[in-house]
XYZ file of C-alpha atoms in Angstrom:
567
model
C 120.695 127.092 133.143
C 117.540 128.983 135.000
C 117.473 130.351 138.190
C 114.147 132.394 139.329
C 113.204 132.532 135.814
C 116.466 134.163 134.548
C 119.097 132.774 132.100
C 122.375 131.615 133.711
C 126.077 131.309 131.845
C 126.130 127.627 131.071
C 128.560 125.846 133.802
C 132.552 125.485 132.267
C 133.072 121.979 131.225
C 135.327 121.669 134.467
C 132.439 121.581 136.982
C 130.211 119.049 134.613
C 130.514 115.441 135.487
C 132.622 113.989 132.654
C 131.298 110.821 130.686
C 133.603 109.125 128.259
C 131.867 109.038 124.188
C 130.955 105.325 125.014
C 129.279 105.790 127.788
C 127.105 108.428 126.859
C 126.458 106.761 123.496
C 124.829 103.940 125.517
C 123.032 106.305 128.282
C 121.285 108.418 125.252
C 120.148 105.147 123.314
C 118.727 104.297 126.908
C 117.200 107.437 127.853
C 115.639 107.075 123.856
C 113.817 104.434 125.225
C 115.958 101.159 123.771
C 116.238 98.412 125.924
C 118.254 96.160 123.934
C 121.517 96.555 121.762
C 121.543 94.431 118.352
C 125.066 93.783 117.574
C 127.909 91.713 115.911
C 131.076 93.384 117.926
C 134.713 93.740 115.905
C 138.146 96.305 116.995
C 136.490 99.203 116.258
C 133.173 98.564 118.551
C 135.217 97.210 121.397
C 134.606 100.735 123.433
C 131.228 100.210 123.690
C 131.836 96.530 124.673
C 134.025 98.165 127.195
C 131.514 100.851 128.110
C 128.341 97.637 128.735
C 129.485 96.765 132.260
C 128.458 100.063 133.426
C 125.038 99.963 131.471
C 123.486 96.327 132.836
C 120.272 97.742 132.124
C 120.888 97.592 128.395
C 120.661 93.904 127.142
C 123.036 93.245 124.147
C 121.793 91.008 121.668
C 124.689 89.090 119.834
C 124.403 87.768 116.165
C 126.501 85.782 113.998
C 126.726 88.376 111.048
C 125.664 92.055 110.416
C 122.586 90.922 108.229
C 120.962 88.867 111.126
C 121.515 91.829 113.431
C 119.917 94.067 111.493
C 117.164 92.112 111.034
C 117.003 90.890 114.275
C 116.236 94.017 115.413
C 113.853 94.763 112.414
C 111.791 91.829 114.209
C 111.634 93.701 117.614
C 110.538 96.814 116.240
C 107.742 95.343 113.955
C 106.396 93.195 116.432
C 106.688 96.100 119.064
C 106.202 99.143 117.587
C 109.440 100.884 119.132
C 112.598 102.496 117.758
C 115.236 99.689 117.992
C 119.330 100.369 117.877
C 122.026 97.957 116.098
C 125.954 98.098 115.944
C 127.657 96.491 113.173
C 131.363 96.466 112.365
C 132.962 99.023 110.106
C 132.776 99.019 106.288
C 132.469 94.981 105.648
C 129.856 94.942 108.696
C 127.743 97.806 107.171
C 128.584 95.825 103.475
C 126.695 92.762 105.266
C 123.709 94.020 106.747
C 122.808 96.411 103.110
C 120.052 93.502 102.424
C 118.458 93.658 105.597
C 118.824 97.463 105.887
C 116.962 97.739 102.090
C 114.159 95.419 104.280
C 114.070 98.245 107.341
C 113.680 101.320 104.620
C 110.675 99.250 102.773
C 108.891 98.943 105.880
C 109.679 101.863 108.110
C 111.186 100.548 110.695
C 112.284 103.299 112.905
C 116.131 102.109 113.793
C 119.052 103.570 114.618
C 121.991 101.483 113.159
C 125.787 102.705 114.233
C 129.065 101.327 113.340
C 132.707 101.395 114.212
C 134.598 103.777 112.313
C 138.707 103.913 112.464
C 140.137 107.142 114.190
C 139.203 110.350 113.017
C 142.739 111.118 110.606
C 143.332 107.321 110.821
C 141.122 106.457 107.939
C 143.202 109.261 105.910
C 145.934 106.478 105.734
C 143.539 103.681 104.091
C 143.820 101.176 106.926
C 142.308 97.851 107.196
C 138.350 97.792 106.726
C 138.348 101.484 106.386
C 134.990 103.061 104.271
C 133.142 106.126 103.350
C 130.509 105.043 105.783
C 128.259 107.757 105.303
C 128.150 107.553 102.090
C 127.690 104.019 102.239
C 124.240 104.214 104.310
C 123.091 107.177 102.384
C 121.257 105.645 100.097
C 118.805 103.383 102.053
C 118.345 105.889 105.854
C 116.549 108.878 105.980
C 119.287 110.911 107.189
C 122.989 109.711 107.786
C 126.027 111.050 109.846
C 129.382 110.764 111.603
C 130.586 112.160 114.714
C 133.529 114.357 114.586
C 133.179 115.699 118.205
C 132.203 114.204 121.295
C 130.221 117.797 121.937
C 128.204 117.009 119.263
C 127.282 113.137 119.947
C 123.829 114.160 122.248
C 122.394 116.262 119.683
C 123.259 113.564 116.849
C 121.882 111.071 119.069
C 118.703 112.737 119.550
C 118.136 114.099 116.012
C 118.224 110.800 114.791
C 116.038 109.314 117.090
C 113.638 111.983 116.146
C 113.570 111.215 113.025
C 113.633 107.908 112.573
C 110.967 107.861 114.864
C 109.020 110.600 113.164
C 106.334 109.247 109.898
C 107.486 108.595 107.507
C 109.361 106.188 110.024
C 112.792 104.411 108.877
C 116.289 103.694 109.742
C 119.032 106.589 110.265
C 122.834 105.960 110.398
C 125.740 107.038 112.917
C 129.158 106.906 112.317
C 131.272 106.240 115.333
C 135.080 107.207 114.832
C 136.643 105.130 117.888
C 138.723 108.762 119.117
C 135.359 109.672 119.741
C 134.317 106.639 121.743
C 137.391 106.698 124.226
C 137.261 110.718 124.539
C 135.859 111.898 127.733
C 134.494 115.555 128.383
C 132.042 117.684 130.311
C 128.918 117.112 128.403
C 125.105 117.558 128.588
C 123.285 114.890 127.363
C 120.148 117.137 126.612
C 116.488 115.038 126.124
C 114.414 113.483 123.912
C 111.983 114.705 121.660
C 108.975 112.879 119.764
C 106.980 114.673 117.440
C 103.082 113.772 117.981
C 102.030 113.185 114.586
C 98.491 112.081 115.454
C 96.816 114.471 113.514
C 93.364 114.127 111.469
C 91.888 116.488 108.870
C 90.111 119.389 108.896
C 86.562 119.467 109.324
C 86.001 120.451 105.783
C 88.106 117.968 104.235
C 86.083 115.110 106.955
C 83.320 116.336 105.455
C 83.656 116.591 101.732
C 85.172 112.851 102.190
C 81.688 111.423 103.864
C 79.837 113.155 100.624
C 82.029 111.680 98.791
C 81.982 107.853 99.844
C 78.601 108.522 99.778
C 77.973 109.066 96.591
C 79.899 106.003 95.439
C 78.018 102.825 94.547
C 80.189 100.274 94.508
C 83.320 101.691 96.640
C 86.505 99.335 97.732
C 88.544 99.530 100.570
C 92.437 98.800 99.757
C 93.922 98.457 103.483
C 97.804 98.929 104.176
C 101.133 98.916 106.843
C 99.730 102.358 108.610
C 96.939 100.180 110.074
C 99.299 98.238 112.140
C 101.569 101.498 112.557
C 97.857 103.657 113.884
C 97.089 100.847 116.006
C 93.887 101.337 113.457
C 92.868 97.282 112.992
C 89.582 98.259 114.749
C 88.299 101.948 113.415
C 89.281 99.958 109.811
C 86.481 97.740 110.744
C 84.023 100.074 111.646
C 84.391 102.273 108.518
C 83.927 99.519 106.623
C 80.703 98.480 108.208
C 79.601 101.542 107.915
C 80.209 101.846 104.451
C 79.196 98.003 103.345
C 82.116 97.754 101.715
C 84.382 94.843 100.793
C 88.090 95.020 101.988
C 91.221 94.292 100.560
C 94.908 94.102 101.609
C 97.555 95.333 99.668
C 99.576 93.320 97.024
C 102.368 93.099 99.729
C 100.378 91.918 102.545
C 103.301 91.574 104.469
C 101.584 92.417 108.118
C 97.686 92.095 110.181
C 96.593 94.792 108.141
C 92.981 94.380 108.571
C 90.770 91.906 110.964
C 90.114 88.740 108.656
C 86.987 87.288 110.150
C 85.014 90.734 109.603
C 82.473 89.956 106.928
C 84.075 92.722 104.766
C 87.290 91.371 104.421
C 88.044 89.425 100.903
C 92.106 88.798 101.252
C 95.027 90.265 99.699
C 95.367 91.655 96.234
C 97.518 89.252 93.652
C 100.835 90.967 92.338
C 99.909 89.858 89.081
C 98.123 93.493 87.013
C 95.919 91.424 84.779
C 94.261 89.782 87.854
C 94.086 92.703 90.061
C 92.550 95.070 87.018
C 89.751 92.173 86.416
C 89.124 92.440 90.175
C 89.017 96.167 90.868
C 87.225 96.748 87.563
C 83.887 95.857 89.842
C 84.284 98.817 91.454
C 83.467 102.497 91.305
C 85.988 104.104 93.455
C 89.217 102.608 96.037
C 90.004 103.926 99.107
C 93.482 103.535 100.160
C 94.151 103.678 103.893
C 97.605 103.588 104.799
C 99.885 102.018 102.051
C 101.159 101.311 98.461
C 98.180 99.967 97.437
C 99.489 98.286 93.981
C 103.116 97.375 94.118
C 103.805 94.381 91.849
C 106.706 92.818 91.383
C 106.969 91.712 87.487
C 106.773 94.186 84.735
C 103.339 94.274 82.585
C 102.036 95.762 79.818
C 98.732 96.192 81.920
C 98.251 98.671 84.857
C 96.674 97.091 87.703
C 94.365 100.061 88.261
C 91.233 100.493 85.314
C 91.559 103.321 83.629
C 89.825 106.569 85.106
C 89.054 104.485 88.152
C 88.726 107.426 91.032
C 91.291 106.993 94.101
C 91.182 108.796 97.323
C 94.234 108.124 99.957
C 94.368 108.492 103.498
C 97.392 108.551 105.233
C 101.149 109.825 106.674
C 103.703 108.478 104.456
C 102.538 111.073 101.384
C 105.821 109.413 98.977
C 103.290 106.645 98.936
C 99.506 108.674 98.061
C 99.525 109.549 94.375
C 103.090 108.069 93.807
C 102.088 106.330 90.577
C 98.130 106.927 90.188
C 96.365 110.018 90.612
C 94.489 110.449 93.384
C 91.101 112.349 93.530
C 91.208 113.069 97.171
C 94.480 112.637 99.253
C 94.989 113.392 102.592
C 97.938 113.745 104.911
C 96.781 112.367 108.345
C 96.986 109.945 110.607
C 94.673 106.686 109.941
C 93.168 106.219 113.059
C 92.427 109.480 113.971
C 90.974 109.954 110.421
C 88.635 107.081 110.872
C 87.665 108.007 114.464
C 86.496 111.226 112.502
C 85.481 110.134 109.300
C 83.079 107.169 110.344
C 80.618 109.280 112.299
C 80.491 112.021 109.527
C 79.435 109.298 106.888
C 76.959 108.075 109.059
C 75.904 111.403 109.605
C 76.019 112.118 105.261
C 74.751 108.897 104.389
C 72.326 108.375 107.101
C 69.276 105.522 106.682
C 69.940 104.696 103.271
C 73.398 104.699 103.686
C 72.909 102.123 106.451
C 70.334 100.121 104.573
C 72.911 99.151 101.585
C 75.626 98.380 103.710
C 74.090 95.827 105.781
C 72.633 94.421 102.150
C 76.129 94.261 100.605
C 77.849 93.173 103.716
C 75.420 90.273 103.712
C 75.801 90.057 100.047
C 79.729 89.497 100.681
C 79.060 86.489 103.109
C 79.137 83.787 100.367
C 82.511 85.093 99.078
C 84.488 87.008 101.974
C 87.525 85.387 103.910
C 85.448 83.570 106.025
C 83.620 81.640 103.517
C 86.750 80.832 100.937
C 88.841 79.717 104.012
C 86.111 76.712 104.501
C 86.098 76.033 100.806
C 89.948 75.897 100.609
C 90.082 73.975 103.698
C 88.578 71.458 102.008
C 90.064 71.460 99.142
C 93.721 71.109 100.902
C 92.263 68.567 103.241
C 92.056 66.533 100.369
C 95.337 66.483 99.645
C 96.234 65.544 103.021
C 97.558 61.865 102.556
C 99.807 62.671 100.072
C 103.463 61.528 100.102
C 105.967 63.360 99.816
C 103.784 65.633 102.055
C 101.745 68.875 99.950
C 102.982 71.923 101.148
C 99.615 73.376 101.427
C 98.377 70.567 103.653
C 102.013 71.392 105.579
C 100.680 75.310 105.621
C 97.180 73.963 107.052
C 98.453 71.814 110.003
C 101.050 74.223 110.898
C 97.814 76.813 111.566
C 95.745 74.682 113.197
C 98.770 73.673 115.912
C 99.317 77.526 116.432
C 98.218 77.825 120.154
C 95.722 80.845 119.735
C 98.713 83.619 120.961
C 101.128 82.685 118.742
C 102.292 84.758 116.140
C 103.543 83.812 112.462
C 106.748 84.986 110.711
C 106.089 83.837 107.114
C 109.092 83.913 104.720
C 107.739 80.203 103.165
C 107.907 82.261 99.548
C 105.703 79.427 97.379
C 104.948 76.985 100.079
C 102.951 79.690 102.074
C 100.886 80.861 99.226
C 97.622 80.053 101.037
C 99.061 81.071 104.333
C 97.209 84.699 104.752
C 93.888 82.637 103.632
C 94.516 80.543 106.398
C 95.878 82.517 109.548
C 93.932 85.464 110.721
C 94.677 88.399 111.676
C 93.129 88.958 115.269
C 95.795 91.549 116.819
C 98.618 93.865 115.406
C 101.467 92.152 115.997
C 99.719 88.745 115.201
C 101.408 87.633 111.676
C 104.700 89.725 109.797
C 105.831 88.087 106.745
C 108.728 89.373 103.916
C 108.194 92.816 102.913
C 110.542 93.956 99.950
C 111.569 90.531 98.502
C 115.015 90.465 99.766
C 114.777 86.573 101.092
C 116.878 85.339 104.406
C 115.274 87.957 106.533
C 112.085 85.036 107.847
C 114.354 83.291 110.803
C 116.271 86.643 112.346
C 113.285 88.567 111.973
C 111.716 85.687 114.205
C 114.523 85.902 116.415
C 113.137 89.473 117.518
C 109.684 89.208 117.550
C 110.194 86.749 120.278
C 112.337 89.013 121.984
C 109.787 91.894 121.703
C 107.015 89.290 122.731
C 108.472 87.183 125.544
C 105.132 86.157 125.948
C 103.657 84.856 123.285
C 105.225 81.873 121.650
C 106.798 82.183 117.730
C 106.601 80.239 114.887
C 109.054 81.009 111.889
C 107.108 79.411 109.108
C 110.589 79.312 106.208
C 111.501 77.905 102.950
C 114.862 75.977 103.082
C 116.216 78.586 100.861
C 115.272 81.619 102.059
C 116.549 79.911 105.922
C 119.888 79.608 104.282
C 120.524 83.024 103.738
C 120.406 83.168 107.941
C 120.255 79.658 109.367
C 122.762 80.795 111.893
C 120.121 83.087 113.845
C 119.549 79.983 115.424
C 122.142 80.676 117.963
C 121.168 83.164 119.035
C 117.417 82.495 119.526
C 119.362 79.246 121.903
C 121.665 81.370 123.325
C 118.336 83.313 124.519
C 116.106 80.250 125.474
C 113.571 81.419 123.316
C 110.153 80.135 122.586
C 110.852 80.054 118.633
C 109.282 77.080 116.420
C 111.339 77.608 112.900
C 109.191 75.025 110.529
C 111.766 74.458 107.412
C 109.555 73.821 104.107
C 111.938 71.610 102.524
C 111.432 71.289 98.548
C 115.551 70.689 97.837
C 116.006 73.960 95.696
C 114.464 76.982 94.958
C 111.207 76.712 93.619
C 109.951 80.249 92.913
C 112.785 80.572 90.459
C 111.904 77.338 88.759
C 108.378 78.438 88.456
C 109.114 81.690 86.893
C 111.476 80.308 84.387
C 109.330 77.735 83.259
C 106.302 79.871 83.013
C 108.017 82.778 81.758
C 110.420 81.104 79.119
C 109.262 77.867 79.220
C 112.498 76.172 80.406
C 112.459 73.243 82.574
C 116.379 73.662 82.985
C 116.899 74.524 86.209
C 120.681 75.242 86.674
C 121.426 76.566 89.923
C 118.365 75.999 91.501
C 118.872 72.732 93.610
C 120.526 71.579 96.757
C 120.018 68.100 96.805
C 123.281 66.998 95.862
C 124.579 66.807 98.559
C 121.485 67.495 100.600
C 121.383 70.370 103.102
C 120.909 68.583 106.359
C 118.965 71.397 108.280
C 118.357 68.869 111.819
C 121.901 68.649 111.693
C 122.324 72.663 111.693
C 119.850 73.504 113.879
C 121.700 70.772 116.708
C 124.977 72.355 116.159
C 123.461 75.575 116.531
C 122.072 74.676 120.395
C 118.494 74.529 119.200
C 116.492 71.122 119.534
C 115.488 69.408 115.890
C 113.362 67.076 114.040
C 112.335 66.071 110.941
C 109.148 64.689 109.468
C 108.028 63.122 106.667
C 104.720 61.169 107.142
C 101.679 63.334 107.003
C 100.066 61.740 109.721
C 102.886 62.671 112.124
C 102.402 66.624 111.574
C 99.874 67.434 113.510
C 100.563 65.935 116.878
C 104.145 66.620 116.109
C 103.773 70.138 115.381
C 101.293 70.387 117.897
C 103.720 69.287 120.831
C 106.547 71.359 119.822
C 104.544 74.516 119.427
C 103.299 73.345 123.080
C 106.590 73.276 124.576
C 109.289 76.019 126.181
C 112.627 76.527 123.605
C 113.942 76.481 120.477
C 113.616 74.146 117.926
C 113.613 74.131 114.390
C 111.266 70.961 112.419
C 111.909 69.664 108.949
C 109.705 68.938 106.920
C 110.015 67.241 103.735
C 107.547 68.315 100.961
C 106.878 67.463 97.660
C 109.602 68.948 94.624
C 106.984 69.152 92.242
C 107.078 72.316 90.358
C-alpha cells in the first residue's frame, strides 16, 4: 500500500475482505475481460456452480461433452478476437476435450481452460476420476499449472491470462483442487496485464526490405492467420497493389486471410507439393506474411518450395518463419504495423517504375485472379445443377448465394466444400473460419460460438455428416440459446475423404468402415430431439428458396441435404 508516496506494511489478512477460491476464480476471469463461462459441470466443479449466483454478470455456456465446450469456446474467440475461459470435469473431462484442445494450440486461440481436480492429499489415495492433470495438458498449452494455495490463485490467474493472450497466442491450463475452491481468505486479487506486442521493425530493416521487393521481378505474396489476428485484411491489400503482385493463401486456408475480390488475389495454395512447386516455380521470390506458408498434409518425395527459391517472412509467431525453409529475410513484428511501414518505403524505393509494373501485372492477373475463375467455375457447377441425387458442388453454390450478405461461414464440409473458398469471399475478418488442424467434429460447436461472439450476424455451419457426428449434440445448446445458427448437413452416407484416399492411394475400392447407410443416420430426427427445427431436401430445385428462407429466418435449424455417393 502507498500513502503520500511512501510504502505501507501490507494490511493483515484479518482486515481484508475475505472471498472464498470460487468466487475469486470467477471475479479474476471477469476482471480478464471474459464474459462467458464454457463448461460441462461434474462433483468436482460444483463450487463454482455454487459460486455463479453471485456472478450474474458471467453467462455460463453449457455443453453436452468436454470436446464441444472446448470448441465452443474456440468459436467465440476466433470469431471475436478475445481470450475465452472453459471448465471441464476432472481427468475423463480433460481426456474428452484433448481433440479440440490439439484444434486451440494449431490456431492460437488464446484460452484459458480449468478443471476440477479432487482435494489436495485426496488424489494421494487414487479416488474416482483422479489424474495427473498437469501433466495431462502439458503437452498441447503453452504453460500449465495447479493451485496449491488459495494465496496464489490471483497471480496464476493473471499469468495465464498474460500469456495466453500474449503472441504467440494459445491455450494455458489451471488445475483447480476443490480444497482450494471452498477455502476462503483475505486476498488481493491484483490486475491485469497485456503485453502490447504491436511492434514493427526498425527503420533499417523497413528499408533494406523495400530494396529488396524491389529488386524482385516476379515476387509472390503467401498470406496467413496473423492477417486476421493484426486486423491486417486491408494494409495486405495495399502492399500488394503496390507491389503488383499476385496473392496467395496458405495451404490451410482455414480463415479471411486476405480480401478475395482484390485483383491480386489468386486463392489458396493446394496441399498437394507437386502442384504447389509447379505453381510457385513462376516466381522469383515469396513473401510470407503471417503464417505456415506450406503445411501439407500427405508425405512426398517433392518439397513444395523450388529449390533455392528466396523467402522472406514477416511476422510474430517466429516457431513458424524459417521452421522448415530458410528464410532470406525474417522478421519478428507485427503484420500490420509492418505493412503500415513497409508500403510507403517501397513506394518510396521503387518509385515510377515500380508503380508502372504493378498496375501492368495487376491488370495482367485480371484474366486469371479469384474474380475471374469464380465466373468460370460458376458456370461450370451451374451445369451440374439438375442433377439427382443433388452435386455437392451445386449444394456448395446455392448455399453461397442464400448467405444474406452478413452472414458468416463455418466450413468443416471436408470434400463437399472443396470449391467453397472459390466461392465465398472474404469481405471482413471474422467473415468465414473453417477446420484448422484436421481433427474433424470441431465444424458445428465451433458454430455454436461464433454465433455467440456475433449475436448479430446470422451463422451458417456448412458440415459433412461425418465430421457433424463427432458433435451433433452442440445442437442443444445452440437451442437452448435461441441462436441464429443454419447447420447445412452434406449428406454422402459415409466418409468420403477416406474412400478417396484409399482408392487413389492403393487403389482399393473396399471401403470397410467407411459407410453409415445401414441403418441410415437420420440427422432431421437428431436435430428435433435436440430442440432445433429440421428439414431435409432432396430435389435441386427446392435448395435455393429453401435455403434461402431458413437462412432468412430467427433460430436454429439444421437442413439435410442429400447428395450424390459417388466417389
Amino acid at each position: 500500500m502507498m500513502r503520500n508516496g511512501e510504502r505501507l506494511a501490507d494490511p493483515p489478512e484479518s482486515f481484508m475482505n475475505r472471498i472464498t477460491g470460487r468466487s475469486a476464480f470467477l471475479a479474476l476471469l471477469k476482471d480478464e475481460g471474459i464474459t462467458h463461462l464454457f463448461g460441462n459441470p461434474g462433483t468436482t466443479e460444483l463450487p463454482i456452480m455454487h459460486a455463479l449466483k453471485d456472478h450474474p454478470d458471467l453467462t455460463y455456456v453449457m455443453a453436452m461433452q468436454e470436446s464441444l465446450v472446448v470448441a465452443i469456446a474456440d468459436g467465440y474467440s476466433r470469431a471475436s478476437g478475445r481470450l475465452v475461459a472453459c471448465n471441464v470435469h476432472v481427468a475423463p473431462g480433460l481426456g474428452n476435450a484433448m481433440g479440440s484442445l490439439y484444434n486451440a494450440q494449431f490456431t492460437g486461440t488464446p484460452m484459458i481452460l480449468t478443471a476440477g481436480q479432487q482435494e489436495q492429499g485426496h488424489g494421494l489415495m487414487e479416488p474416482l476420476l483422479y489424474g495427473p492433470l498437469v501433466r495431462m495438458a502439458e503437452p498441447l498449452v503453452k504453460w500449465a499449472v495447479e493451485v496449491t494455495r488459495l494465496e496464489d490463485l490471483p497471480r496464476i490467474v493473471r499469468r495465464a491470462a498474460k500469456i495466453a493472450t500474449t503472441p504467440p497466442t494459445g491455450p494455458v491450463f489451471i488445475s483447480l483442487p476443490g480444497d482450494i475452491l471452498n477455502a476462503e481468505a483475505g486476498i488481493e486479487l491484483g490486475a491485469s496485464t497485456r503485453i502490447d506486442t504491436r511492434v514493427r521493425p526498425s527503420d533499417d530493416a523497413v528499408k533494406a526490405l523495400a530494396q529488396r521487393l524491389v529488386k524482385a521481378e516476379r515476387p509472390v505474396i503467401i498470406v496467413g492467420d496473423e492477417i486476421v489476428k493484426s486486423d491486417a485484411l486491408q494494409e495486405a491489400a495495399d502492399f500488394a497493389s503496390a507491389l503488383g503482385a499476385p496473392v496467395y493463401q496458405q495451404s490451410a486456408p482455414y480463415g479471411a486471410h486476405f480480401l478475395s475480390e482484390h485483383p491480386c488475389f489468386m486463392g489458396a495454395l493446394s496441399r498437394v507439393q507437386t502442384q504447389v512447386r509447379d505453381l510457385l516455380s513462376a516466381y522469383d521470390l515469396a513473401i510470407v506474411l503471417g503464417g505456415d506458408p506450406l503445411r501439407m498434409s500427405v508425405h512426398s518425395e517433392v518439397e513444395p518450395l523450388p529449390a533455392n527459391m528466396p523467402l522472406v517472412q514477416i511476422g510474430l509467431v517466429d516457431w513458424d518463419i524459417a521452421k522448415n525453409f530458410p528464410a532470406e529475410i525474417a522478421i519478428k513484428a507485427d503484420v500490420g504495423e509492418t505493412l503500415r511501414a513497409l508500403t510507403p518505403a517501397l513506394a518510396e524505393a521503387g518509385g515510377a517504375a515500380l508503380s508502372s509494373r504493378a498496375k501492368a501485372n495487376i491488370a495482367a492477373l485480371a484474366a486469371k485472379n479469384w474474380t475471374a475463375r469464380r465466373a468460370q467455375l460458376v458456370t461450370e457447377i451451374t451445369s451440374r445443377g439438375d442433377r439427382t441425387p443433388i452435386d455437392p458442388d451445386w449444394l456448395a453454390l446455392q448455399v453461397v448465394d442464400a448467405m444474406p450478405a452478413n452472414a458468416i461461414l463455418v466450413d468443416e464440409a471436408l470434400t463437399s466444400s472443396r470449391y467453397m473458398p472459390a466461392l465465398r469471399a472474404h469481405r471482413d475478418r471474422y467473415g468465414y473460419h473453417a477446420l484448422a488442424s484436421g481433427g474433424i467434429g470441431w465444424g458445428v460447436p465451433a458454430s455454436v460460438g461464433v454465433s455467440l461472439a456475433q449475436p448479430g450476424r446470422p451463422v451458417v455451419c456448412f458440415s459433412g455428416d461425418g465430421s457433424a457426428m463427432y458433435s451433433i449434440q452442440a445442437l442443444w445448446t445452440a437451442a437452448r440459446n435461441k441462436l441464429p445458427l443454419n447447420v447445412v448437413i452434406v449428406n454422402n452416407g459415409g466418409y468420403r475423404i477416406i474412400k478417396q484416399r484409399l482408392l487413389a492411394f492403393h487403389k482399393d475400392d473396399n471401403y470397410v468402415g467407411m459407410d453409415f447407410v445401414d441403418p441410415p443416420v437420420d440427422f432431421t430426427g437428431l436435430a428435433r430431439s435436440l430442440g432445433a427445427e429440421a428439414l431435409r431436401i432432396e430435389d435441386p430445385r427446392q435448395l435455393k428458396p429453401k435455403l434461402t428462407d431458413a437462412f432468412a429466418r430467427p433460430g436454429t435449424k439444421l437442413i439435410e441435404v442429400m447428395v450424390d455417393r459417388a466417389v
